[in-house]
Amino acid sequence: MLLPSSQCSEKNRRHIWSAQVPPMDLATSGAASARESSKAVVVGRRTGITACSLLLLSLLIYACPGPPELFSSTAFPVLQHPFDARKNVERDELGIALEGTSMKNKTLIIAILNKAYIGENGMLDLFLQSLHQGENTEFLINYLLLVAVDELAFNRCKALRLHCYHLVSEGVSFSKEAFYMSGNFIKMMWKRTQFLREVLRRGYSFIFTDMDILWLRNPLTRLNGGEDLQISCDNYNGQPFDATSNLINTGFYFISANSRTIALFDRWYGAMNSSSGMKDQDVLLKMNFDGVFEQLDMKVRYLDTDYFSGFCQKSKDFRKVITVHANCCIGSNAKLIDLRAFLEAWKIHNGTSNASWPKHKSCLLAKNRKLIPV
């Protein structure tokens, strides 16, 4: 049963995201009060403190900011590239949605939702089911923003009392299932890129996830480096920083908001008009191979498919697998059938080292029949 975000444990949220400061006990408090008068006398006599002493003290405080646990989160990585976002956060509907969903360091999870995904036992239900049943994943629903591209999807999101935002696209309807690589499909992908660029411009870092992904474990345990971009792969070559042969997939990635990543999205979205017939992922892959990441001085990590798995290249270890993406599969119905089988296999065999996944027969059948709605 889906818990409304408003009913999720506030205690857990404070425990996960807030620095814990122990309360002063009564004895300490009383002793402190007893010393106040004597402190006042001493302070009054110390009028000879020099400006140099104060300056030295300030420098010491700056150089030694204190224990790291007061400034970091155990659940979400602290941004390694601090970004001076707009000081006056825009208070439009998007600004309100981002602020209401994100954690204190302006980080959240984003997924796109349309009418094709909201049916009973559909992709949305399976996506949420995996979050409820995964290991240490249910609390992440608190920080998930569903971006609905049509009114029906937006109403369904609100009925579930999730964090929702209605992305309106004038003159284009994304409410129906888009056929893979059709004109409408490509427009939808570029609209997504444009929207995510705006999120970065507002100073928010995020995990973007497609909805045809099972979340079996908390991915934040692995997304803890200092990279600008950490992105999933259809095929991973074993080298996490090798841009030459890791085939990226934009269905799952974590990106930090900073000037480099905004410049990347500017160039990425700017390439739309000169990339006729190409979807956004293909354009980013070409930019990667052309050395654009390096030109922008970005640090990029390519995610190991043993942890961030998919139908293209499956994890070999049930103990490691964090997400499973229905990539290399065509058709939402086929994806649903095979993802459900994978979820059941994981629940049965979780904890074993040798992963034996079911064959994704429905995806292969759909491909052979050329049934290509996604």
mmCIF file of C-alpha atoms in Angstrom:
data_model
loop_
_atom_site.group_PDB
_atom_site.id
_atom_site.type_symbol
_atom_site.label_atom_id
_atom_site.label_comp_id
_atom_site.label_asym_id
_atom_site.label_seq_id
_atom_site.Cartn_x
_atom_site.Cartn_y
_atom_site.Cartn_z
ATOM 1 C CA MET A 1 0.000 0.000 0.000
ATOM 2 C CA LEU A 2 1.387 3.395 -0.961
ATOM 3 C CA LEU A 3 1.950 5.678 1.960
ATOM 4 C CA PRO A 4 1.196 9.358 1.339
ATOM 5 C CA SER A 5 4.310 11.456 1.500
ATOM 6 C CA SER A 6 2.742 13.476 4.282
ATOM 7 C CA GLN A 7 2.522 10.326 6.419
ATOM 8 C CA CYS A 8 6.091 9.186 5.936
ATOM 9 C CA SER A 9 8.089 9.214 9.126
ATOM 10 C CA GLU A 10 9.296 12.705 9.948
ATOM 11 C CA LYS A 11 11.496 11.136 12.591
ATOM 12 C CA ASN A 12 13.316 9.103 9.940
ATOM 13 C CA ARG A 13 13.656 12.141 7.722
ATOM 14 C CA ARG A 14 15.278 14.136 10.497
ATOM 15 C CA HIS A 15 17.512 11.221 11.339
ATOM 16 C CA ILE A 16 18.674 10.757 7.787
ATOM 17 C CA TRP A 17 19.151 14.312 6.620
ATOM 18 C CA SER A 18 19.910 16.376 9.711
ATOM 19 C CA ALA A 19 23.070 16.681 11.744
ATOM 20 C CA GLN A 20 22.397 15.261 15.191
ATOM 21 C CA VAL A 21 23.274 17.685 17.997
ATOM 22 C CA PRO A 22 23.063 16.103 21.480
ATOM 23 C CA PRO A 23 20.930 18.049 23.953
ATOM 24 C CA MET A 24 22.580 19.587 27.001
ATOM 25 C CA ASP A 25 21.699 17.608 30.106
ATOM 26 C CA LEU A 26 20.268 19.303 33.185
ATOM 27 C CA ALA A 27 23.433 19.009 35.241
ATOM 28 C CA THR A 28 25.517 20.622 32.535
ATOM 29 C CA SER A 29 22.913 23.306 32.068
ATOM 30 C CA GLY A 30 22.900 24.122 35.812
ATOM 31 C CA ALA A 31 26.673 24.249 36.030
ATOM 32 C CA ALA A 32 26.786 26.511 33.027
ATOM 33 C CA SER A 33 24.306 28.895 34.628
ATOM 34 C CA ALA A 34 26.316 28.984 37.848
ATOM 35 C CA ARG A 35 29.404 30.043 35.977
ATOM 36 C CA GLU A 36 27.758 32.898 34.069
ATOM 37 C CA SER A 37 28.426 35.605 36.649
ATOM 38 C CA SER A 38 32.099 34.710 37.020
ATOM 39 C CA LYS A 39 32.448 34.568 33.258
ATOM 40 C CA ALA A 40 31.065 38.068 32.983
ATOM 41 C CA VAL A 41 33.723 39.395 35.382
ATOM 42 C CA VAL A 42 36.518 37.636 33.516
ATOM 43 C CA VAL A 43 35.301 38.867 30.165
ATOM 44 C CA GLY A 44 35.062 42.383 31.514
ATOM 45 C CA ARG A 45 38.697 42.275 32.548
ATOM 46 C CA ARG A 46 39.873 40.964 29.191
ATOM 47 C CA THR A 47 39.494 44.209 27.323
ATOM 48 C CA GLY A 48 43.050 43.934 26.113
ATOM 49 C CA ILE A 49 42.367 41.349 23.418
ATOM 50 C CA THR A 50 44.004 42.671 20.274
ATOM 51 C CA ALA A 51 42.664 42.770 16.734
ATOM 52 C CA CYS A 52 45.455 40.383 15.735
ATOM 53 C CA SER A 53 44.193 37.780 18.214
ATOM 54 C CA LEU A 54 40.680 38.026 16.810
ATOM 55 C CA LEU A 55 41.981 37.685 13.269
ATOM 56 C CA LEU A 56 43.997 34.585 14.213
ATOM 57 C CA LEU A 57 40.949 33.040 15.873
ATOM 58 C CA SER A 58 38.850 33.639 12.754
ATOM 59 C CA LEU A 59 41.466 32.020 10.551
ATOM 60 C CA LEU A 60 41.598 28.965 12.804
ATOM 61 C CA ILE A 61 37.820 28.581 12.716
ATOM 62 C CA TYR A 62 37.810 28.845 8.930
ATOM 63 C CA ALA A 63 40.632 26.335 8.536
ATOM 64 C CA CYS A 64 39.107 23.832 10.976
ATOM 65 C CA PRO A 65 35.357 23.858 10.339
ATOM 66 C CA GLY A 66 34.623 20.963 12.655
ATOM 67 C CA PRO A 67 33.725 17.310 12.336
ATOM 68 C CA PRO A 68 32.539 16.329 8.847
ATOM 69 C CA GLU A 69 29.368 14.678 10.099
ATOM 70 C CA LEU A 70 27.921 18.107 10.863
ATOM 71 C CA PHE A 71 28.165 19.120 7.234
ATOM 72 C CA SER A 72 27.342 15.956 5.336
ATOM 73 C CA SER A 73 24.491 13.511 4.902
ATOM 74 C CA THR A 74 24.779 9.804 5.468
ATOM 75 C CA ALA A 75 22.151 9.132 2.826
ATOM 76 C CA PHE A 76 22.856 11.591 0.015
ATOM 77 C CA PRO A 77 26.315 12.704 -1.112
ATOM 78 C CA VAL A 78 27.187 16.293 -0.341
ATOM 79 C CA LEU A 79 27.858 18.181 -3.556
ATOM 80 C CA GLN A 80 31.557 18.201 -4.230
ATOM 81 C CA HIS A 81 31.327 21.203 -6.573
ATOM 82 C CA PRO A 82 29.453 23.913 -4.637
ATOM 83 C CA PHE A 83 27.382 26.035 -6.966
ATOM 84 C CA ASP A 84 26.217 29.571 -6.294
ATOM 85 C CA ALA A 85 22.634 29.119 -7.482
ATOM 86 C CA ARG A 86 20.217 31.980 -7.914
ATOM 87 C CA LYS A 87 20.042 33.709 -4.585
ATOM 88 C CA ASN A 88 16.382 34.538 -5.037
ATOM 89 C CA VAL A 89 14.803 31.188 -5.789
ATOM 90 C CA GLU A 90 11.923 31.567 -8.213
ATOM 91 C CA ARG A 91 8.592 31.061 -6.455
ATOM 92 C CA ASP A 92 6.656 29.850 -9.468
ATOM 93 C CA GLU A 93 5.002 26.424 -9.539
ATOM 94 C CA LEU A 94 8.232 24.672 -10.476
ATOM 95 C CA GLY A 95 10.163 26.465 -7.749
ATOM 96 C CA ILE A 96 7.579 25.465 -5.162
ATOM 97 C CA ALA A 97 7.600 21.847 -6.362
ATOM 98 C CA LEU A 98 11.404 21.619 -6.280
ATOM 99 C CA GLU A 99 11.671 23.216 -2.862
ATOM 100 C CA GLY A 100 8.923 21.011 -1.448
ATOM 101 C CA THR A 101 10.486 17.795 -2.746
ATOM 102 C CA SER A 102 14.217 18.295 -2.293
ATOM 103 C CA MET A 103 16.354 17.705 0.753
ATOM 104 C CA LYS A 104 18.235 20.451 2.540
ATOM 105 C CA ASN A 105 21.162 20.415 0.113
ATOM 106 C CA LYS A 106 18.771 20.941 -2.842
ATOM 107 C CA THR A 107 18.924 17.391 -4.186
ATOM 108 C CA LEU A 108 15.993 15.275 -5.347
ATOM 109 C CA ILE A 109 14.886 12.386 -7.575
ATOM 110 C CA ILE A 110 12.988 13.121 -10.806
ATOM 111 C CA ALA A 111 10.922 10.836 -13.038
ATOM 112 C CA ILE A 112 8.676 11.628 -16.007
ATOM 113 C CA LEU A 113 5.072 10.379 -15.965
ATOM 114 C CA ASN A 114 2.449 10.214 -18.710
ATOM 115 C CA LYS A 115 -0.992 8.680 -19.180
ATOM 116 C CA ALA A 116 0.448 5.491 -20.656
ATOM 117 C CA TYR A 117 2.080 4.645 -17.297
ATOM 118 C CA ILE A 118 -0.770 5.283 -14.844
ATOM 119 C CA GLY A 119 -3.067 2.321 -15.512
ATOM 120 C CA GLU A 120 -3.747 -0.297 -12.866
ATOM 121 C CA ASN A 121 -0.709 -2.574 -12.459
ATOM 122 C CA GLY A 122 1.070 -0.349 -14.948
ATOM 123 C CA MET A 123 4.583 1.050 -14.992
ATOM 124 C CA LEU A 124 3.957 3.604 -12.232
ATOM 125 C CA ASP A 125 2.585 0.933 -9.894
ATOM 126 C CA LEU A 126 5.550 -1.368 -10.517
ATOM 127 C CA PHE A 127 8.041 1.478 -10.073
ATOM 128 C CA LEU A 128 6.494 2.417 -6.710
ATOM 129 C CA GLN A 129 6.238 -1.240 -5.705
ATOM 130 C CA SER A 130 9.980 -1.650 -6.138
ATOM 131 C CA LEU A 131 10.597 1.414 -3.975
ATOM 132 C CA HIS A 132 8.351 -0.003 -1.256
ATOM 133 C CA GLN A 133 9.866 -3.490 -1.366
ATOM 134 C CA GLY A 134 13.518 -2.627 -1.979
ATOM 135 C CA GLU A 135 16.152 -2.478 0.749
ATOM 136 C CA ASN A 136 16.182 0.968 2.402
ATOM 137 C CA THR A 137 14.376 2.570 -0.527
ATOM 138 C CA GLU A 138 10.885 3.416 0.732
ATOM 139 C CA PHE A 139 11.917 6.693 2.376
ATOM 140 C CA LEU A 140 13.187 7.932 -0.999
ATOM 141 C CA ILE A 141 9.579 8.487 -2.095
ATOM 142 C CA ASN A 142 9.725 11.599 0.111
ATOM 143 C CA TYR A 143 12.247 13.078 -2.340
ATOM 144 C CA LEU A 144 10.713 11.876 -5.605
ATOM 145 C CA LEU A 145 9.182 14.455 -7.959
ATOM 146 C CA LEU A 146 6.921 13.022 -10.655
ATOM 147 C CA VAL A 147 6.834 15.340 -13.667
ATOM 148 C CA ALA A 148 3.504 14.716 -15.392
ATOM 149 C CA VAL A 149 3.319 15.619 -19.076
ATOM 150 C CA ASP A 150 -0.473 15.419 -19.276
ATOM 151 C CA GLU A 151 -3.412 16.237 -17.027
ATOM 152 C CA LEU A 152 -4.512 12.649 -16.394
ATOM 153 C CA ALA A 153 -1.053 11.687 -15.199
ATOM 154 C CA PHE A 154 -0.911 14.805 -13.008
ATOM 155 C CA ASN A 155 -4.286 13.984 -11.430
ATOM 156 C CA ARG A 156 -3.194 10.400 -10.766
ATOM 157 C CA CYS A 157 -0.029 11.644 -9.109
ATOM 158 C CA LYS A 158 -1.989 14.004 -6.872
ATOM 159 C CA ALA A 159 -4.459 11.248 -5.980
ATOM 160 C CA LEU A 160 -1.530 9.193 -4.696
ATOM 161 C CA ARG A 161 -0.410 12.229 -2.661
ATOM 162 C CA LEU A 162 3.057 12.227 -4.163
ATOM 163 C CA HIS A 163 5.177 15.224 -5.129
ATOM 164 C CA CYS A 164 3.882 16.281 -8.554
ATOM 165 C CA TYR A 165 4.586 18.897 -11.196
ATOM 166 C CA HIS A 166 2.600 19.407 -14.414
ATOM 167 C CA LEU A 167 4.922 20.101 -17.355
ATOM 168 C CA VAL A 168 2.862 21.808 -20.038
ATOM 169 C CA SER A 169 4.038 21.619 -23.652
ATOM 170 C CA GLU A 170 2.182 24.010 -25.919
ATOM 171 C CA GLY A 171 1.139 22.562 -29.249
ATOM 172 C CA VAL A 172 2.411 19.048 -28.439
ATOM 173 C CA SER A 173 0.601 16.220 -26.651
ATOM 174 C CA PHE A 174 2.646 13.619 -24.791
ATOM 175 C CA SER A 175 -0.341 11.863 -23.224
ATOM 176 C CA LYS A 176 -0.257 8.823 -25.535
ATOM 177 C CA GLU A 177 2.312 6.084 -25.766
ATOM 178 C CA ALA A 178 5.040 7.297 -28.124
ATOM 179 C CA PHE A 179 6.484 4.865 -30.643
ATOM 180 C CA TYR A 180 10.225 4.425 -30.287
ATOM 181 C CA MET A 181 12.161 6.900 -32.458
ATOM 182 C CA SER A 182 8.955 8.403 -33.825
ATOM 183 C CA GLY A 183 8.801 12.172 -34.176
ATOM 184 C CA ASN A 184 6.721 12.492 -31.018
ATOM 185 C CA PHE A 185 9.112 10.242 -29.088
ATOM 186 C CA ILE A 186 12.104 12.382 -30.062
ATOM 187 C CA LYS A 187 10.244 15.588 -29.158
ATOM 188 C CA MET A 188 9.391 14.109 -25.761
ATOM 189 C CA MET A 189 13.033 13.255 -25.056
ATOM 190 C CA TRP A 190 14.210 16.760 -25.961
ATOM 191 C CA LYS A 191 11.446 18.344 -23.877
ATOM 192 C CA ARG A 192 12.726 16.296 -20.965
ATOM 193 C CA THR A 193 16.268 17.564 -21.527
ATOM 194 C CA GLN A 194 15.053 21.162 -21.662
ATOM 195 C CA PHE A 195 13.154 20.723 -18.387
ATOM 196 C CA LEU A 196 16.087 19.107 -16.582
ATOM 197 C CA ARG A 197 18.369 21.930 -17.754
ATOM 198 C CA GLU A 198 16.019 24.377 -16.025
ATOM 199 C CA VAL A 199 16.196 22.331 -12.810
ATOM 200 C CA LEU A 200 20.007 22.569 -12.898
ATOM 201 C CA ARG A 201 19.857 26.310 -13.598
ATOM 202 C CA ARG A 202 17.847 26.717 -10.414
ATOM 203 C CA GLY A 203 20.660 25.117 -8.436
ATOM 204 C CA TYR A 204 19.126 21.681 -7.841
ATOM 205 C CA SER A 205 21.097 18.464 -8.198
ATOM 206 C CA PHE A 206 19.124 15.350 -8.994
ATOM 207 C CA ILE A 207 18.942 11.684 -9.800
ATOM 208 C CA PHE A 208 16.997 11.273 -12.995
ATOM 209 C CA THR A 209 15.334 7.885 -13.388
ATOM 210 C CA ASP A 210 13.208 6.385 -16.107
ATOM 211 C CA MET A 211 10.117 4.658 -14.761
ATOM 212 C CA ASP A 212 10.983 1.298 -16.358
ATOM 213 C CA ILE A 213 13.585 0.798 -13.636
ATOM 214 C CA LEU A 214 13.352 -1.338 -10.496
ATOM 215 C CA TRP A 215 14.901 0.250 -7.411
ATOM 216 C CA LEU A 216 16.024 -2.758 -5.345
ATOM 217 C CA ARG A 217 18.489 -1.015 -3.055
ATOM 218 C CA ASN A 218 19.282 2.525 -2.059
ATOM 219 C CA PRO A 219 21.526 3.851 -4.856
ATOM 220 C CA LEU A 220 22.922 6.574 -2.622
ATOM 221 C CA THR A 221 25.333 4.056 -1.135
ATOM 222 C CA ARG A 222 27.166 4.046 -4.491
ATOM 223 C CA LEU A 223 26.596 7.604 -5.714
ATOM 224 C CA ASN A 224 29.011 9.047 -3.204
ATOM 225 C CA GLY A 225 31.915 10.342 -5.244
ATOM 226 C CA GLY A 226 32.897 13.878 -6.189
ATOM 227 C CA GLU A 227 31.891 13.578 -9.830
ATOM 228 C CA ASP A 228 29.823 16.101 -11.768
ATOM 229 C CA LEU A 229 27.951 13.304 -13.516
ATOM 230 C CA GLN A 230 27.456 9.627 -12.652
ATOM 231 C CA ILE A 231 25.616 7.870 -15.453
ATOM 232 C CA SER A 232 24.354 4.362 -16.181
ATOM 233 C CA CYS A 233 25.528 2.269 -19.103
ATOM 234 C CA ASP A 234 23.960 -0.129 -21.574
ATOM 235 C CA ASN A 235 27.367 -1.791 -21.717
ATOM 236 C CA TYR A 236 30.085 -1.213 -19.127
ATOM 237 C CA ASN A 237 33.716 -2.035 -19.882
ATOM 238 C CA GLY A 238 34.918 -2.301 -16.275
ATOM 239 C CA GLN A 239 36.614 1.127 -16.263
ATOM 240 C CA PRO A 240 34.541 3.725 -14.367
ATOM 241 C CA PHE A 241 36.285 6.752 -15.892
ATOM 242 C CA ASP A 242 36.803 5.532 -19.460
ATOM 243 C CA ALA A 243 34.817 7.674 -21.908
ATOM 244 C CA THR A 244 35.970 5.812 -24.986
ATOM 245 C CA SER A 245 33.903 2.631 -24.878
ATOM 246 C CA ASN A 246 31.320 2.790 -22.086
ATOM 247 C CA LEU A 247 27.923 3.091 -23.797
ATOM 248 C CA ILE A 248 25.907 5.512 -21.664
ATOM 249 C CA ASN A 249 22.182 5.369 -21.001
ATOM 250 C CA THR A 250 20.361 8.541 -19.931
ATOM 251 C CA GLY A 251 17.624 6.552 -18.212
ATOM 252 C CA PHE A 252 19.453 6.800 -14.886
ATOM 253 C CA TYR A 253 22.049 9.318 -13.761
ATOM 254 C CA PHE A 254 23.014 11.578 -10.876
ATOM 255 C CA ILE A 255 24.128 15.106 -11.766
ATOM 256 C CA SER A 256 25.427 17.893 -9.535
ATOM 257 C CA ALA A 257 24.305 21.463 -10.186
ATOM 258 C CA ASN A 258 27.297 23.592 -11.107
ATOM 259 C CA SER A 259 28.557 25.760 -13.940
ATOM 260 C CA ARG A 260 30.075 22.792 -15.798
ATOM 261 C CA THR A 261 26.928 20.675 -15.823
ATOM 262 C CA ILE A 262 24.784 23.649 -16.848
ATOM 263 C CA ALA A 263 27.207 24.309 -19.714
ATOM 264 C CA LEU A 264 26.867 20.640 -20.686
ATOM 265 C CA PHE A 265 23.069 20.848 -20.806
ATOM 266 C CA ASP A 266 23.260 24.112 -22.745
ATOM 267 C CA ARG A 267 25.404 22.459 -25.401
ATOM 268 C CA TRP A 268 23.354 19.271 -25.300
ATOM 269 C CA TYR A 269 20.005 20.976 -25.776
ATOM 270 C CA GLY A 270 21.571 23.416 -28.224
ATOM 271 C CA ALA A 271 22.478 20.488 -30.477
ATOM 272 C CA MET A 272 18.820 19.519 -30.953
ATOM 273 C CA ASN A 273 18.228 21.484 -34.166
ATOM 274 C CA SER A 274 21.384 20.144 -35.793
ATOM 275 C CA SER A 275 20.645 16.536 -34.806
ATOM 276 C CA SER A 276 17.572 15.744 -36.865
ATOM 277 C CA GLY A 277 16.260 12.237 -36.276
ATOM 278 C CA MET A 278 18.487 11.664 -33.246
ATOM 279 C CA LYS A 279 17.185 11.241 -29.723
ATOM 280 C CA ASP A 280 18.832 13.090 -26.863
ATOM 281 C CA GLN A 281 20.745 10.031 -25.600
ATOM 282 C CA ASP A 282 22.423 9.493 -28.976
ATOM 283 C CA VAL A 283 23.487 13.129 -29.087
ATOM 284 C CA LEU A 284 24.981 12.971 -25.580
ATOM 285 C CA LEU A 285 26.797 9.755 -26.443
ATOM 286 C CA LYS A 286 28.342 11.455 -29.478
ATOM 287 C CA MET A 287 29.326 14.451 -27.335
ATOM 288 C CA ASN A 288 30.950 12.048 -24.900
ATOM 289 C CA PHE A 289 33.001 10.345 -27.616
ATOM 290 C CA ASP A 290 33.889 13.765 -29.094
ATOM 291 C CA GLY A 291 35.480 14.780 -25.789
ATOM 292 C CA VAL A 292 32.940 17.411 -24.707
ATOM 293 C CA PHE A 293 32.970 16.216 -21.098
ATOM 294 C CA GLU A 294 36.728 16.713 -21.010
ATOM 295 C CA GLN A 295 36.484 20.110 -22.725
ATOM 296 C CA LEU A 296 34.123 21.282 -19.985
ATOM 297 C CA ASP A 297 36.539 19.984 -17.323
ATOM 298 C CA MET A 298 33.870 17.624 -16.041
ATOM 299 C CA LYS A 299 34.537 14.604 -13.897
ATOM 300 C CA VAL A 300 32.276 11.776 -15.064
ATOM 301 C CA ARG A 301 31.875 8.284 -13.639
ATOM 302 C CA TYR A 302 30.309 5.470 -15.661
ATOM 303 C CA LEU A 303 28.237 3.224 -13.416
ATOM 304 C CA ASP A 304 29.076 -0.467 -13.060
ATOM 305 C CA THR A 305 26.319 -2.731 -14.400
ATOM 306 C CA ASP A 306 26.933 -5.157 -11.536
ATOM 307 C CA TYR A 307 25.244 -2.489 -9.401
ATOM 308 C CA PHE A 308 23.205 -0.485 -11.921
ATOM 309 C CA SER A 309 22.005 -3.362 -14.027
ATOM 310 C CA GLY A 310 19.760 -3.721 -17.036
ATOM 311 C CA PHE A 311 18.499 -6.088 -19.668
ATOM 312 C CA CYS A 312 21.412 -5.126 -21.945
ATOM 313 C CA GLN A 313 24.030 -6.241 -19.436
ATOM 314 C CA LYS A 314 22.720 -7.996 -16.336
ATOM 315 C CA SER A 315 24.321 -7.981 -12.893
ATOM 316 C CA LYS A 316 26.120 -11.179 -11.945
ATOM 317 C CA ASP A 317 25.551 -10.789 -8.208
ATOM 318 C CA PHE A 318 22.175 -10.543 -6.452
ATOM 319 C CA ARG A 319 23.972 -9.091 -3.415
ATOM 320 C CA LYS A 320 25.200 -6.090 -5.376
ATOM 321 C CA VAL A 321 22.392 -5.163 -7.740
ATOM 322 C CA ILE A 322 20.803 -1.798 -6.960
ATOM 323 C CA THR A 323 18.668 -0.988 -9.995
ATOM 324 C CA VAL A 324 17.441 -2.976 -12.983
ATOM 325 C CA HIS A 325 16.583 -1.058 -16.153
ATOM 326 C CA ALA A 326 14.422 -2.524 -18.922
ATOM 327 C CA ASN A 327 16.819 -1.258 -21.573
ATOM 328 C CA CYS A 328 17.408 -3.175 -24.790
ATOM 329 C CA CYS A 329 13.681 -3.866 -24.717
ATOM 330 C CA ILE A 330 10.928 -2.458 -26.901
ATOM 331 C CA GLY A 331 7.333 -2.009 -25.752
ATOM 332 C CA SER A 332 5.940 -1.028 -22.366
ATOM 333 C CA ASN A 333 3.840 -4.192 -22.032
ATOM 334 C CA ALA A 334 6.860 -6.395 -22.681
ATOM 335 C CA LYS A 335 8.923 -4.374 -20.218
ATOM 336 C CA LEU A 336 6.257 -4.755 -17.529
ATOM 337 C CA ILE A 337 6.089 -8.533 -17.868
ATOM 338 C CA ASP A 338 9.845 -9.025 -17.749
ATOM 339 C CA LEU A 339 10.453 -6.468 -14.996
ATOM 340 C CA ARG A 340 7.876 -8.195 -12.788
ATOM 341 C CA ALA A 341 9.692 -11.487 -13.352
ATOM 342 C CA PHE A 342 13.004 -9.861 -12.432
ATOM 343 C CA LEU A 343 11.532 -8.360 -9.247
ATOM 344 C CA GLU A 344 10.197 -11.744 -8.127
ATOM 345 C CA ALA A 345 13.530 -13.424 -8.901
ATOM 346 C CA TRP A 346 15.378 -10.834 -6.839
ATOM 347 C CA LYS A 347 13.018 -11.262 -3.868
ATOM 348 C CA ILE A 348 13.526 -15.026 -3.941
ATOM 349 C CA HIS A 349 17.291 -15.118 -4.510
ATOM 350 C CA ASN A 350 18.429 -11.890 -2.844
ATOM 351 C CA GLY A 351 21.572 -12.530 -0.807
ATOM 352 C CA THR A 352 23.068 -15.074 -3.185
ATOM 353 C CA SER A 353 26.190 -14.273 -5.156
ATOM 354 C CA ASN A 354 25.436 -15.957 -8.471
ATOM 355 C CA ALA A 355 22.588 -14.082 -10.107
ATOM 356 C CA SER A 356 20.357 -16.233 -12.284
ATOM 357 C CA TRP A 357 17.880 -13.877 -13.887
ATOM 358 C CA PRO A 358 14.858 -15.045 -15.843
ATOM 359 C CA LYS A 359 15.094 -14.713 -19.597
ATOM 360 C CA HIS A 360 13.291 -11.624 -20.805
ATOM 361 C CA LYS A 361 11.142 -13.521 -23.267
ATOM 362 C CA SER A 362 8.486 -10.841 -23.648
ATOM 363 C CA CYS A 363 11.032 -8.228 -24.724
ATOM 364 C CA LEU A 364 12.524 -10.579 -27.298
ATOM 365 C CA LEU A 365 9.078 -11.482 -28.583
ATOM 366 C CA ALA A 366 8.071 -7.834 -28.893
ATOM 367 C CA LYS A 367 11.266 -7.067 -30.762
ATOM 368 C CA ASN A 368 10.717 -9.912 -33.191
ATOM 369 C CA ARG A 369 7.159 -8.741 -33.818
ATOM 370 C CA LYS A 370 8.372 -5.151 -34.202
ATOM 371 C CA LEU A 371 5.998 -3.914 -31.510
ATOM 372 C CA ILE A 372 7.810 -0.743 -30.607
ATOM 373 C CA PRO A 373 5.738 1.539 -28.374
ATOM 374 C CA VAL A 374 7.711 2.598 -25.294
#
